[in-house]
CSV table of N, CA and C in Angstrom, one decimal:
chain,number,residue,atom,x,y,z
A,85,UNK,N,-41.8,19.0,-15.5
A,85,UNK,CA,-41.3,19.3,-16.9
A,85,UNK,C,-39.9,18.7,-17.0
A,86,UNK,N,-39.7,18.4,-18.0
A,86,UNK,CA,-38.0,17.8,-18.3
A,86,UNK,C,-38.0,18.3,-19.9
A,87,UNK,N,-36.9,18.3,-20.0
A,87,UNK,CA,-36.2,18.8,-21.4
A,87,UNK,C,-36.2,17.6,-22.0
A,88,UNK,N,-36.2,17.6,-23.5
A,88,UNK,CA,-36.1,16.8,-24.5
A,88,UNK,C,-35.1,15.8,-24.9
A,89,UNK,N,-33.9,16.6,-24.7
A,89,UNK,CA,-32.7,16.0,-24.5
A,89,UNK,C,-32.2,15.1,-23.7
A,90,UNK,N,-32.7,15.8,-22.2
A,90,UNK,CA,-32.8,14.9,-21.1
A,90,UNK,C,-33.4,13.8,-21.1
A,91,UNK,N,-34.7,14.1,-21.4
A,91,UNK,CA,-36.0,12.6,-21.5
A,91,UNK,C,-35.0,11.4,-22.7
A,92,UNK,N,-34.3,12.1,-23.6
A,92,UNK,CA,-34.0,10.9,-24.3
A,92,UNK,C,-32.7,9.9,-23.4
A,93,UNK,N,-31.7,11.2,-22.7
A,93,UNK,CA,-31.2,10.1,-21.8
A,93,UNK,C,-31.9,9.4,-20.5
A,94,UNK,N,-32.9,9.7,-20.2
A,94,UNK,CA,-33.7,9.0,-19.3
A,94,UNK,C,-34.2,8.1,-19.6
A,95,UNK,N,-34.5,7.8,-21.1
A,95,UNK,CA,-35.4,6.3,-21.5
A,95,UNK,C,-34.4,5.4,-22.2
A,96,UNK,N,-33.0,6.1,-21.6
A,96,UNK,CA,-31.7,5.1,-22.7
A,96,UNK,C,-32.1,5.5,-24.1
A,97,UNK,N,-32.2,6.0,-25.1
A,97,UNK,CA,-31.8,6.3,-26.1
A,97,UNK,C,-30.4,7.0,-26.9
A,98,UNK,N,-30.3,7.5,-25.6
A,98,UNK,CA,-28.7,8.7,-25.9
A,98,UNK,C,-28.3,8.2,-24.7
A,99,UNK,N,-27.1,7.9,-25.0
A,99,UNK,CA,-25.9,7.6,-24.0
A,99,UNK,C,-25.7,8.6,-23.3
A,100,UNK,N,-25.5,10.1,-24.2
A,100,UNK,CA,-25.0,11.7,-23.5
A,100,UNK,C,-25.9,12.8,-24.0
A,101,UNK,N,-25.4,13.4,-23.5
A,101,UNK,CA,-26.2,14.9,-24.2
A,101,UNK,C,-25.7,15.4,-25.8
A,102,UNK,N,-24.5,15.2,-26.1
A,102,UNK,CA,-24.2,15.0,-27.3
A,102,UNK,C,-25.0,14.3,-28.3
A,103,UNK,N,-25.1,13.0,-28.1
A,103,UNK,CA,-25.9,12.0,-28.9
A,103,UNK,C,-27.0,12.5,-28.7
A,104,UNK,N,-27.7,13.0,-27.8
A,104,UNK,CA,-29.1,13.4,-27.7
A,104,UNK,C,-29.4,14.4,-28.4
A,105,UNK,N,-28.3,15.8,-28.3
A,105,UNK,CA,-28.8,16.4,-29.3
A,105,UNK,C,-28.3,16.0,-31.4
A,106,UNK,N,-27.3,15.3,-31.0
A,106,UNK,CA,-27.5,15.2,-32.6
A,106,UNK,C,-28.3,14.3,-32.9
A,107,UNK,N,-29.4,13.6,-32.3
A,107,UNK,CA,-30.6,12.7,-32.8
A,107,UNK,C,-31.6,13.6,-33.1
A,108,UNK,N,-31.6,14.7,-32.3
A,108,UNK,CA,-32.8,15.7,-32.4
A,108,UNK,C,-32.3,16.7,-33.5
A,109,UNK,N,-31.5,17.1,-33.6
A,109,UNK,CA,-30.6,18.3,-34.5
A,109,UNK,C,-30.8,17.1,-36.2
A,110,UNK,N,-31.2,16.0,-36.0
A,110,UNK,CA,-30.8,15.4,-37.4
A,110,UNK,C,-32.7,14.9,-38.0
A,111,UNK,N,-33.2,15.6,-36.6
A,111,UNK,CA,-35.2,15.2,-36.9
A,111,UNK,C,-35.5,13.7,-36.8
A,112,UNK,N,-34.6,12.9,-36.4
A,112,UNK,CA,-34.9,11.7,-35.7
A,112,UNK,C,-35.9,11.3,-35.1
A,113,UNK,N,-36.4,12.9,-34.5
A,113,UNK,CA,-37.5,12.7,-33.0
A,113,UNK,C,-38.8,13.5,-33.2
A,114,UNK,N,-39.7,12.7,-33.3
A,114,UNK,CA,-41.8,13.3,-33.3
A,114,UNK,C,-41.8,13.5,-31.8
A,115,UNK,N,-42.4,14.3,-31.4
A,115,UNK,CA,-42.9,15.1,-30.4
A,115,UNK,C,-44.6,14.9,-30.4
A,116,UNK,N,-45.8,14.3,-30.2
A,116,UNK,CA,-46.8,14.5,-30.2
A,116,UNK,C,-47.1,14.5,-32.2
A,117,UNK,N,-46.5,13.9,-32.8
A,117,UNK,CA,-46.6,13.4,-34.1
A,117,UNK,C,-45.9,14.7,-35.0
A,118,UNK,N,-45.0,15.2,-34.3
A,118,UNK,CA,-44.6,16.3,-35.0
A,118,UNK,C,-42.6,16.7,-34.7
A,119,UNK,N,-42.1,16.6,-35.9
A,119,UNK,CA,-40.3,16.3,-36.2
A,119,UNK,C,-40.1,17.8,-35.1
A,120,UNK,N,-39.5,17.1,-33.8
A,120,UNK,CA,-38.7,18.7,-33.1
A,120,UNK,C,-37.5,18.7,-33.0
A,121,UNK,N,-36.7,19.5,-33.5
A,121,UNK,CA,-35.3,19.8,-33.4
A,121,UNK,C,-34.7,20.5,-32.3
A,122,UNK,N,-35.5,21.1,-31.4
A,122,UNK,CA,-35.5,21.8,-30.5
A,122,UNK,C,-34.7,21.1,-29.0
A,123,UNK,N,-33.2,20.9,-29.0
A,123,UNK,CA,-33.7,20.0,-27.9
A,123,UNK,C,-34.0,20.5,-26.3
A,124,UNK,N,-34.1,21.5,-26.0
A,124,UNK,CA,-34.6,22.2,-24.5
A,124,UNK,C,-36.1,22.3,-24.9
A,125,UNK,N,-37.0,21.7,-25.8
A,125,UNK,CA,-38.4,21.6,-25.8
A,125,UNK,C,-38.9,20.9,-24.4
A,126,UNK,N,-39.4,21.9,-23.8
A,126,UNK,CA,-40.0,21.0,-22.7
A,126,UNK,C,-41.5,20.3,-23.0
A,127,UNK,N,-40.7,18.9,-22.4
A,127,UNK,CA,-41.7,18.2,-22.5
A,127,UNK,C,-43.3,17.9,-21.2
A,128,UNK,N,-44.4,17.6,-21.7
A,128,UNK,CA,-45.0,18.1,-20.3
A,128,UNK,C,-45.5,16.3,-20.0
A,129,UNK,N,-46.4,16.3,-18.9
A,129,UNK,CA,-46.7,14.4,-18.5
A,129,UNK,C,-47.7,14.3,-20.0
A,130,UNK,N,-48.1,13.4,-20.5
A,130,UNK,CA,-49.2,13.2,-21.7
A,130,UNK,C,-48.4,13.3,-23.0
A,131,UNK,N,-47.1,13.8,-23.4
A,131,UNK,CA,-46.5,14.0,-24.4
A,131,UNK,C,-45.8,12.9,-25.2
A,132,UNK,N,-46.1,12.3,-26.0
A,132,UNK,CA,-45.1,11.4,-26.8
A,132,UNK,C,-44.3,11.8,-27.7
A,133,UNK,N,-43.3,10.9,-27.1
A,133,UNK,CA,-42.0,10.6,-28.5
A,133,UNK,C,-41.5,9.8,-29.0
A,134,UNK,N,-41.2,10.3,-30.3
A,134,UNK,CA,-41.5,9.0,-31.1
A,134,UNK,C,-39.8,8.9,-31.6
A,135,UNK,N,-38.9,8.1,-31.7
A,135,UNK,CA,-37.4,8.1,-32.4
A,135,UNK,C,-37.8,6.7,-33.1
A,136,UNK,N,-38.1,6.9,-34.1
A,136,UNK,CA,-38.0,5.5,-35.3
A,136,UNK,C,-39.8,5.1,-35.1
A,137,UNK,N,-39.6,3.1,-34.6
A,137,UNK,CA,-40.4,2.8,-34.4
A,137,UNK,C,-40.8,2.5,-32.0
A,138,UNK,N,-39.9,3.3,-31.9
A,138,UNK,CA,-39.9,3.3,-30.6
A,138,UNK,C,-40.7,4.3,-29.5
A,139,UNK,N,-41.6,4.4,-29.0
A,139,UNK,CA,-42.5,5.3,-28.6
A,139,UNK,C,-42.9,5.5,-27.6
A,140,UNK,N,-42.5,6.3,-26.4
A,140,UNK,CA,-41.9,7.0,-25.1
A,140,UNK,C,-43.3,8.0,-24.8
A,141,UNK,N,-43.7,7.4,-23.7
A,141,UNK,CA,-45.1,8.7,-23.2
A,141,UNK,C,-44.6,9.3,-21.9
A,142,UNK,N,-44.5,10.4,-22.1
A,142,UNK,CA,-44.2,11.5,-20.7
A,142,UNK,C,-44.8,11.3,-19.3
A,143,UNK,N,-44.4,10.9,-18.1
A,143,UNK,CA,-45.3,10.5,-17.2
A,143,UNK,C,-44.7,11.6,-16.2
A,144,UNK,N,-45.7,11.5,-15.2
A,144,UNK,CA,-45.8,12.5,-14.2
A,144,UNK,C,-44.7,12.4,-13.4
A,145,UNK,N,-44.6,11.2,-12.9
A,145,UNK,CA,-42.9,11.2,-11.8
A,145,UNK,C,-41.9,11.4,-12.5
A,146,UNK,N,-41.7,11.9,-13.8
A,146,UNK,CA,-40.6,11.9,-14.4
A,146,UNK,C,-39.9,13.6,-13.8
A,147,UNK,N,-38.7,13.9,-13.3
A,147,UNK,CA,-38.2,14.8,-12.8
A,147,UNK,C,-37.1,15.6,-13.5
């Protein structure tokens, strides 16, 4: 499992945790086709996210 926040600095979208949460804090980010603000939503392997037209799927080795 990884955090939401996290995952976005892991795929380069947010530079910091700052940027990461004000992407999420502003509904920027679909979750499995659904706007999460949440950003400690844990994400599980099979989960997509969506920021714009850019689209990130949760994989298993992700730590």
């Amino acid at each position: 499992m990884i955090k939401l926040d996290q995952f976005l600095k892991f795929v380069g979208v947010a530079a910091t945790g700052g940027q990461a949460k004000m992407i999420i804090l502003d509904g920027e980010v679909r979750v499995n086709d659904t706007v999460e603000t949440r950003r400690g939503r844990k994400l599980a392997p099979g989960d997509k996210v969506a920021i714009g037209e850019q689209v990130f799927e949760v994989q298993d080795d992700i730590t």
